[in-house]
XYZ file of N, CA, C and O in Angstrom:
672
model
N 1.009 -0.901 -0.207
C -0.154 -0.093 -0.166
C 0.988 1.411 -0.194
O 1.703 1.113 0.911
N 0.995 2.486 -1.033
C 1.573 3.287 -1.056
C 0.583 4.367 -0.333
O -0.297 4.324 -0.318
N 1.078 4.899 0.343
C 0.871 6.482 0.878
C 1.105 7.523 -0.176
O 1.860 8.001 -0.586
N -0.611 7.669 -0.027
C -0.680 8.754 -1.392
C -0.610 10.561 -0.703
O -1.075 11.192 -1.277
N -0.196 10.361 0.423
C -0.212 11.904 1.127
C 1.075 12.308 0.870
O 2.159 12.045 0.955
N 0.781 13.790 0.354
C 1.880 14.217 -0.274
C 1.711 15.484 0.882
O 0.965 16.069 1.200
N 2.922 15.620 1.574
C 3.353 16.755 2.147
C 3.886 18.200 1.371
O 4.542 18.026 0.886
N 2.790 19.214 1.961
C 2.666 20.220 1.229
C 3.651 21.097 1.885
O 3.450 21.385 3.533
N 4.527 22.063 1.732
C 5.402 23.137 2.206
C 4.729 24.604 1.927
O 4.350 24.309 0.352
N 5.023 25.534 2.373
C 4.764 26.938 2.127
C 3.300 27.033 2.837
O 2.717 26.189 3.646
N 3.272 28.441 2.276
C 1.725 29.154 2.746
C 0.261 28.977 1.857
O 1.141 29.118 0.712
N -0.339 28.604 2.624
C -1.746 29.006 1.238
C -1.691 30.413 1.343
O -1.308 31.532 2.239
N -2.479 30.592 0.289
C -2.811 32.522 -0.091
C -3.690 32.691 1.260
O -4.061 34.010 1.452
N -4.295 32.261 1.780
C -5.406 33.068 2.837
C -4.286 33.125 3.816
O -4.623 34.030 4.675
N -3.455 32.354 4.278
C -2.054 32.604 5.160
C -1.783 33.815 4.852
O -1.179 35.199 5.619
N -1.374 34.177 3.722
C -0.114 35.021 3.248
C -1.449 36.378 3.209
O -0.826 37.373 3.692
N -2.536 36.181 3.073
C -3.126 37.621 2.858
C -3.606 37.809 4.149
O -3.639 39.443 4.499
N -3.632 36.509 5.520
C -3.857 37.758 7.074
C -2.361 37.899 7.329
O -2.658 38.724 8.114
N -1.516 37.293 7.070
C 0.088 38.172 7.463
C -0.053 39.469 6.847
O 0.174 40.637 7.484
N -0.253 39.880 5.259
C -0.321 41.165 4.558
C -1.331 42.000 5.227
O -0.406 43.188 5.796
N -1.983 41.863 6.019
C -3.454 42.439 6.464
C -2.944 42.952 8.143
O -2.879 43.784 8.095
N -2.400 41.600 8.975
C -1.969 42.191 9.770
C -0.851 43.145 9.959
O -0.558 44.393 10.697
N 0.298 42.803 9.044
C 1.437 44.148 8.921
C 0.667 45.376 8.712
O 1.544 46.433 9.131
N 0.119 45.355 7.906
C -0.870 46.877 7.244
C -1.553 47.425 8.535
O -1.019 48.629 8.814
N -2.229 46.606 9.380
C -2.710 46.989 10.601
C -1.455 47.566 11.624
O -1.843 48.779 12.101
N -0.528 47.033 11.672
C 0.757 47.673 12.471
C 1.264 48.768 12.498
O 1.270 49.321 13.100
N 1.784 48.490 10.970
C 2.059 49.934 10.367
C 0.996 51.353 10.238
O 1.704 52.308 10.482
N -0.176 51.008 10.096
C -1.134 52.045 9.891
C -1.165 52.127 11.383
O -1.270 53.970 12.017
N -1.428 51.645 12.457
C -0.909 52.422 13.538
C 0.135 52.635 14.292
O -0.432 54.069 15.106
N 1.395 52.673 13.714
C 2.333 52.790 13.908
C 2.315 54.662 13.416
O 2.748 55.801 14.063
N 2.187 54.653 11.841
C 2.031 55.864 11.736
C 0.745 56.954 11.940
O 1.283 57.990 12.381
N -0.035 56.789 12.922
C -0.889 57.337 13.484
C -0.210 57.856 15.019
O -0.459 59.038 15.442
N 0.487 56.977 15.170
C 1.311 57.708 16.707
C 2.335 58.256 16.134
O 2.405 59.121 16.896
N 2.977 58.459 14.982
C 4.204 58.783 14.544
C 3.104 60.310 14.038
O 4.168 61.716 14.722
N 2.191 60.480 13.577
C 1.488 61.644 13.213
C 0.810 62.322 14.453
O 1.355 63.976 14.327
N 0.334 61.677 15.434
C 0.404 62.464 16.483
C 1.312 63.000 17.445
O 0.939 63.872 18.126
N 2.250 62.327 17.594
C 3.657 63.009 18.268
C 3.935 63.535 17.672
O 4.506 64.992 17.964
N 4.343 63.836 16.172
C 4.162 65.011 15.454
C 3.765 66.568 15.851
O 4.344 67.279 15.839
N 2.203 66.042 15.773
C 1.200 67.285 16.281
C 1.655 68.006 17.198
O 1.386 69.390 17.385
N 1.717 67.031 18.226
C 1.737 67.592 19.684
C 3.171 68.176 19.216
O 3.432 69.479 20.242
N 4.222 67.812 19.022
C 5.717 68.470 19.250
C 5.585 69.821 18.432
O 6.168 70.745 18.947
N 4.644 70.061 17.370
C 4.462 71.591 16.864
C 3.828 71.898 17.381
O 4.321 73.208 17.495
N 3.269 71.685 18.407
C 2.013 72.705 19.364
C 3.163 72.817 20.079
O 2.869 74.341 20.575
N 3.673 72.469 20.950
C 4.653 72.367 21.903
C 5.510 73.468 21.209
O 6.081 74.915 22.392
N 6.118 73.611 20.561
C 7.116 74.220 19.766
C 6.196 75.987 19.737
O 6.976 76.740 19.483
N 5.468 75.845 19.172
C 4.899 77.150 18.875
C 4.188 77.561 20.317
O 4.208 78.767 20.396
N 4.220 76.847 21.462
C 3.800 77.623 22.348
C 4.927 78.584 23.181
O 4.751 79.214 23.893
N 5.730 77.218 23.049
C 7.284 78.173 23.264
C 7.883 79.026 22.780
O 8.467 80.444 22.960
N 8.279 78.772 21.120
C 8.766 79.404 20.255
C 7.526 80.673 19.382
O 8.382 81.321 18.551
N 6.473 80.099 19.876
C 5.618 80.979 18.348
C 5.917 82.675 18.828
O 7.130 83.160 19.479
N 5.343 83.684 17.980
C 5.162 84.761 17.962
C 4.239 84.874 19.771
O 4.773 86.527 19.709
N 3.367 84.435 20.081
C 2.727 85.103 21.120
C 3.355 84.832 22.460
O 3.789 86.071 23.270
N 4.555 84.201 22.755
C 5.575 83.810 23.530
C 6.565 85.099 23.299
O 6.468 85.860 24.514
N 7.296 85.357 21.957
C 8.109 86.158 22.053
C 7.576 87.273 21.995
O 8.031 88.305 22.605
N 6.068 87.730 21.415
C 5.525 89.443 21.743
C 5.339 89.234 23.366
O 5.513 90.553 23.923
N 5.066 88.872 23.899
C 4.692 88.785 25.844
C 6.045 89.150 26.000
O 5.949 90.210 27.106
N 6.892 88.400 25.751
C 8.166 89.118 26.561
C 8.901 90.298 26.009
O 9.364 90.760 26.852
N 8.929 90.670 24.598
C 9.090 92.178 24.012
C 8.579 92.659 24.912
O 9.249 94.044 25.084
N 7.264 92.793 25.006
C 6.004 93.693 25.755
C 6.859 94.276 26.988
O 6.815 95.077 28.107
N 7.149 92.508 27.776
C 6.987 92.713 29.221
C 8.789 93.582 29.383
O 8.919 94.556 30.453
N 9.914 93.348 28.837
C 10.918 93.797 28.959
C 10.874 95.396 28.355
O 11.283 96.248 29.231
N 10.701 95.896 27.276
C 9.980 97.462 27.013
C 8.724 97.930 27.993
O 10.087 98.959 28.245
N 8.242 96.879 28.253
C 7.685 98.686 29.766
C 8.109 98.335 30.678
O 8.077 99.515 31.195
N 8.812 97.030 31.274
C 9.754 97.420 32.613
C 10.984 98.253 32.864
O 10.444 99.118 33.010
N 11.849 98.418 31.061
C 12.814 99.360 31.273
C 12.050 100.804 30.854
O 12.426 101.684 31.582
N 11.307 101.113 30.270
C 10.618 102.112 30.015
C 10.188 103.012 31.535
O 9.747 104.219 31.826
N 9.375 102.014 32.205
C 8.322 102.558 33.333
C 9.479 102.552 34.283
O 9.564 103.900 35.228
N 10.691 102.056 34.793
C 11.811 101.948 35.679
C 12.445 103.265 35.261
O 12.826 103.762 36.040
N 12.762 103.928 34.006
C 13.059 105.301 34.051
C 12.296 106.157 34.013
O 13.088 107.208 33.829
N 11.035 106.262 34.164
C 9.871 107.514 34.048
C 9.658 107.974 35.441
O 10.467 107.565 36.715
N 9.288 109.314 35.633
C 9.019 109.824 36.822
C 7.628 109.649 37.266
O 6.518 109.905 36.296
N 7.576 109.236 38.351
C 6.093 109.044 39.071
C 5.221 110.235 39.100
O 3.956 110.141 39.120
N 5.600 111.874 38.853
C 5.379 112.905 39.016
C 4.339 113.016 37.771
O 3.393 113.682 37.689
N 4.925 112.334 36.565
C 4.180 112.936 35.217
C 3.348 112.131 34.415
O 3.543 111.814 33.706
N 3.141 110.609 35.594
C 2.553 109.394 34.561
C 0.724 109.793 34.175
O 0.151 110.407 35.918
N 0.382 109.301 33.192
C -0.542 110.054 33.469
C -1.678 108.422 32.403
O -1.108 108.121 31.334
N -2.882 108.035 32.932
C -3.252 107.138 32.367
C -4.850 107.249 32.109
O -5.096 108.166 32.388
N -5.093 106.618 31.099
C -6.477 107.000 30.578
C -7.812 106.231 31.494
O -7.116 105.316 32.124
N -8.836 107.120 31.557
C -9.508 106.606 32.833
C -10.461 105.057 32.680
O -10.374 104.244 33.783
N -9.986 104.796 31.258
C -10.723 103.503 30.907
C -9.639 102.924 30.547
O -9.780 101.692 30.558
N -8.334 103.134 30.977
C -7.374 102.155 31.010
C -6.932 101.827 29.353
O -5.952 101.016 29.771
N -7.033 102.464 28.346
C -6.634 102.365 27.255
C -5.518 102.782 26.591
O -4.735 101.994 25.909
N -4.860 104.015 27.573
C -3.591 104.209 27.250
C -2.541 104.536 28.048
O -3.038 104.638 29.579
N -1.431 104.564 28.239
C -0.469 104.883 29.525
C 0.388 106.061 28.886
O 1.387 105.429 27.898
N 0.930 106.880 29.300
C 2.308 107.796 29.044
C 2.497 108.256 30.751
O 2.764 108.788 31.337
N 3.983 108.216 29.978
C 5.073 108.521 31.049
C 5.953 109.418 30.197
O 6.492 109.453 29.179
N 6.695 110.197 31.137
C 7.655 111.029 31.178
C 8.802 110.142 31.961
O 8.764 110.008 32.636
N 9.809 111.006 31.149
C 11.536 110.712 31.354
C 12.600 111.347 31.027
O 12.285 112.364 29.811
N 13.838 111.474 31.330
C 14.570 112.027 31.302
C 15.259 111.486 30.230
O 15.375 110.133 29.957
N 15.780 112.371 28.908
C 16.669 111.839 28.034
C 18.031 110.939 28.422
O 18.574 109.991 27.558
N 18.849 111.406 29.359
C 20.093 111.007 30.218
C 20.293 111.047 31.337
O 19.267 111.630 32.169
N 20.660 110.110 31.813
C 20.918 109.907 33.467
C 21.417 111.096 33.978
O 21.250 111.625 35.083
N 22.328 111.940 33.176
C 22.936 113.446 33.495
C 21.677 114.838 33.968
O 21.973 115.708 34.409
N 20.722 114.330 33.210
C 19.792 115.173 33.013
C 18.795 115.383 34.044
O 18.584 113.894 34.556
N 18.333 116.818 34.830
C 17.391 116.183 35.770
C 16.175 117.001 35.237
O 15.194 116.865 35.918
N 15.792 117.317 33.803
C 14.474 117.841 33.387
C 14.562 116.383 32.499
O 14.145 115.829 31.553
N 12.562 116.587 32.987
C 11.985 115.468 31.914
C 11.633 115.812 30.699
O 10.886 116.932 30.444
N 11.833 115.398 29.387
C 12.361 115.691 28.629
C 11.480 115.101 27.393
O 11.338 115.311 25.970
N 11.522 113.540 27.537
C 10.645 112.715 26.350
C 9.263 112.363 27.057
O 9.554 112.398 28.437
N 9.173 111.443 26.227
C 7.632 110.464 26.666
C 7.571 109.220 26.097
O 8.338 109.259 24.762
N 6.761 108.282 26.520
C 6.459 107.343 25.893
C 4.672 107.011 26.219
O 4.554 107.353 27.400
N 4.293 107.018 25.052
C 2.899 106.139 25.230
C 2.530 105.044 24.664
O 2.842 104.280 23.897
N 1.912 103.990 25.450
C 1.719 103.001 25.198
C 0.307 102.949 24.721
O -0.594 103.594 25.708
N -0.375 102.235 23.786
C -1.221 102.220 23.586
C -1.748 101.354 22.358
O -1.354 100.683 21.811
N -3.301 100.418 22.211
C -3.307 99.232 21.432
C -4.097 100.106 20.253
O -5.049 101.072 20.446
N -3.733 99.684 18.618
C -4.749 100.237 17.549
C -4.988 99.105 17.518
O -4.111 98.021 16.417
N -6.136 98.417 16.868
C -6.457 97.127 16.473
C -6.087 96.043 17.369
O -6.302 96.489 18.187
N -5.481 95.389 16.980
C -4.732 94.241 17.274
C -2.919 94.289 17.449
O -2.571 93.070 18.074
N -2.823 95.799 17.740
C -0.990 95.684 17.720
C -1.548 96.685 18.765
O -1.788 98.023 19.216
N -0.247 96.567 20.007
C 0.411 97.185 21.069
C 1.535 97.863 20.376
O 2.349 97.485 20.245
N 1.006 99.293 20.461
C 2.286 100.680 20.398
C 2.684 101.390 21.294
O 2.567 101.035 22.376
N 3.904 101.318 20.680
C 5.093 102.492 21.725
C 5.410 103.677 21.012
O 5.935 103.717 19.953
N 5.180 105.083 21.053
C 5.211 105.736 20.188
C 6.086 106.900 21.750
O 5.750 107.229 22.735
N 7.353 107.043 21.216
C 8.448 108.025 21.925
C 8.801 109.390 21.202
O 8.358 109.412 19.826
N 8.919 110.095 22.091
C 9.111 111.514 21.538
C 9.715 112.586 22.554
O 10.099 112.524 23.669
N 10.203 113.671 21.580
C 10.050 115.096 22.916
C 8.815 115.544 23.628
O 7.958 115.528 22.781
N 9.292 116.204 24.640
C 8.204 116.464 25.467
C 7.370 117.900 24.893
O 6.586 117.783 24.851
N 8.930 118.385 25.067
C 8.007 120.289 24.416
C 9.327 120.563 23.770
O 10.702 120.826 23.991
N 8.872 120.822 22.150
C 7.643 120.902 21.750
C 7.373 119.409 21.630
O 8.269 119.271 21.082
N 6.405 119.256 21.440
C 5.662 117.793 21.554
C 6.133 117.240 20.220
O 5.237 117.917 19.145
N 6.997 116.344 20.067
C 6.858 116.021 18.380
C 7.268 114.359 18.871
O 8.533 113.958 19.640
N 6.665 113.491 18.028
C 7.307 112.136 17.801
C 8.197 111.549 16.962
O 8.346 112.377 16.438
N 9.046 110.981 17.918
C 10.010 110.518 17.199
C 10.552 109.176 16.405
O 10.496 108.869 15.385
N 9.065 108.482 16.971
C 9.133 107.351 16.685
C 7.954 106.225 16.855
O 7.956 106.683 18.424
N 7.404 105.688 16.373
C 6.362 104.586 16.952
C 6.611 102.958 16.616
O 7.451 102.697 15.402
N 6.696 102.422 17.983
C 7.321 100.521 17.350
C 6.048 100.189 17.740
O 5.472 100.305 18.990
N 5.757 98.791 17.024
C 4.759 97.774 17.282
C 5.434 97.043 18.399
O 6.507 96.365 17.743
N 4.939 97.039 19.439
C 5.679 95.694 20.260
C 5.134 94.643 20.269
O 5.289 93.700 20.482
N 3.896 94.212 20.133
C 2.954 93.101 19.644
C 1.702 93.072 18.729
O 1.347 93.764 18.815
N 1.804 91.922 18.249
C 0.237 91.973 17.437
C -0.137 91.174 17.883
O -0.105 90.066 19.057
N -1.526 90.735 17.491
C -2.586 89.646 18.125
C -2.904 89.765 19.459
O -3.005 88.941 20.334
N -3.019 90.874 19.832
C -3.663 91.739 21.345
C -4.946 91.519 21.311
O -5.419 92.553 20.615
N -5.349 91.085 21.685
C -7.423 90.779 22.134
C -6.965 91.905 23.362
O -8.682 92.609 22.772
N -6.791 92.323 24.386
C -7.162 93.443 25.022
C -5.760 93.900 26.095
O -5.286 92.745 26.030
N -5.655 95.571 26.631
C -4.834 95.684 27.236
C -5.606 96.486 28.320
O -6.459 97.160 27.617
N -4.901 96.593 29.053
C -5.443 97.693 30.189
C -4.409 98.252 31.382
O -3.802 97.488 31.595
N -4.290 99.577 31.321
C -3.208 99.701 31.894
C -3.600 100.633 33.464
O -4.761 101.069 32.950
N -3.056 100.776 34.186
C -3.174 101.465 35.952
C -2.121 102.118 36.563
O -0.933 100.908 36.122
N -2.160 102.770 37.225
C -1.531 103.785 38.304
C -1.722 103.315 39.547
O -2.937 103.521 39.685
N -0.751 102.388 40.237
C -0.761 102.581 41.554
C 0.171 102.994 42.343
O 1.037 102.258 42.527
N 0.216 104.162 42.658
C 0.879 105.097 43.288
C 2.004 104.995 42.930
O 1.774 105.703 41.558
N 3.273 104.836 42.755
C 4.447 104.675 42.135
C 5.058 103.646 41.349
O 5.846 103.383 40.576
N 4.091 103.067 40.811
C 3.733 101.514 40.257
C 2.754 101.757 39.280
O 1.700 102.220 39.235
N 3.274 100.947 37.665
C 2.254 101.236 36.582
C 2.615 99.386 36.253
O 3.187 99.308 36.114
N 1.491 99.243 35.499
C 0.812 98.132 35.752
C -0.151 97.671 34.375
O -0.764 99.026 34.242
N -0.062 96.745 33.460
C -0.371 96.612 32.229
C -0.895 94.721 32.519
O 0.129 94.432 32.511
N -2.020 94.821 31.946
C -2.515 93.688 31.905
C -2.845 93.070 30.037
O -3.601 94.722 29.526
N -2.312 92.754 29.696
C -2.552 92.021 28.328
C -3.073 90.564 27.985
O -2.721 89.761 28.627
N -3.566 90.409 26.965
C -4.361 89.035 26.283
C -3.452 89.407 24.898
O -4.236 90.159 24.443
N -2.949 88.244 24.751
C -2.654 87.841 22.875
C -3.212 86.458 22.826
O -3.215 85.433 23.654
N -3.683 86.298 21.757
C -4.657 85.347 20.907
C -4.562 84.949 19.511
O -4.520 86.219 18.689
N -3.403 84.534 18.848
C -3.097 84.379 17.850
C -3.706 83.227 17.215
O -3.903 82.973 15.806
N -5.676 82.533 17.702
C -5.579 81.534 17.029
C -5.747 80.179 17.508
O -6.508 79.414 17.303
N -4.551 79.980 17.485
C -3.471 79.015 18.252
C -3.065 78.643 19.657
O -3.268 77.972 20.040
N -2.697 80.037 19.919
C -1.947 79.880 21.628
C -2.573 81.561 22.473
O -2.987 82.408 21.078
N -3.058 81.218 23.237
C -3.713 82.064 23.808
C -2.800 82.600 25.178
O -2.370 81.663 25.716
N -2.325 83.461 25.934
C -1.617 84.113 27.073
C -2.287 85.430 27.663
O -2.908 86.348 26.817
N -2.447 85.617 28.516
C -2.373 86.404 29.249
C -1.310 86.439 30.086
O -0.878 85.881 30.612
N -0.750 88.391 30.312
C 0.063 88.772 30.863
C 0.108 90.006 31.707
O -0.605 90.826 31.609
N 0.742 89.813 32.776
C 0.806 91.597 33.771
C 1.925 91.503 33.805
O 2.607 90.689 34.359
N 2.336 92.582 33.923
C 3.534 93.454 33.908
C 3.224 94.871 34.787
O 2.541 95.395 34.594
N 4.083 94.889 35.821
C 3.816 96.107 36.470
C 5.908 96.620 36.932
O 6.349 95.416 36.886
N 6.065 97.757 36.995
C 7.339 98.013 37.528
C 7.145 99.571 38.414
O 6.043 100.441 38.063
N 8.144 100.000 38.828
C 8.098 100.797 39.699
C 8.992 101.905 38.939
O 9.728 102.065 38.427
N 8.260 103.519 39.401
C 8.904 104.886 38.344
C 9.553 105.141 39.640
O 9.376 104.930 40.927
N 10.213 106.113 39.144
C 11.269 107.079 39.733
C 10.645 108.040 40.609
O 9.660 108.515 40.213
N 11.274 108.592 41.619
C 10.699 109.255 42.345
C 10.703 110.911 41.848
O 11.255 111.872 43.139
N 11.910 110.998 41.041
C 11.997 112.614 40.611
C 10.660 113.497 40.189
O 9.609 113.082 40.003
């Protein structure tokens, strides 16, 4: 009696298709994880190095530096808190307040205008931040304070900056 059973080696077509499908599912899952991780990294990068944090940092430094050199005797704030004007000396050797700086919001741009006090003439205007949704200024004794909200549609932040003015 002969043994008619032939031993088959290899894989059937069904086994190959199942292996391909499993491989595709694993690759698709890894692709989704990679895209999600990349999207998270881009959001974190935007939050740290984007225009909103950079603008907030520039405003904070400029506001602090300007207020610290100004005189508390001649600081003026809008009753609604929409603008702030301070006066300061052009040089440290000077005792006369001969310069001014005015912080204000136009549209979504926070600007500072600097100029000569008498006769009043602007030297220049600088945009400190874009995408400003609101800003409020206040004077609290010898301290000037600014609260600002920045929003570029992707990142939002709120910043409060305050500095003490000179006793000149």
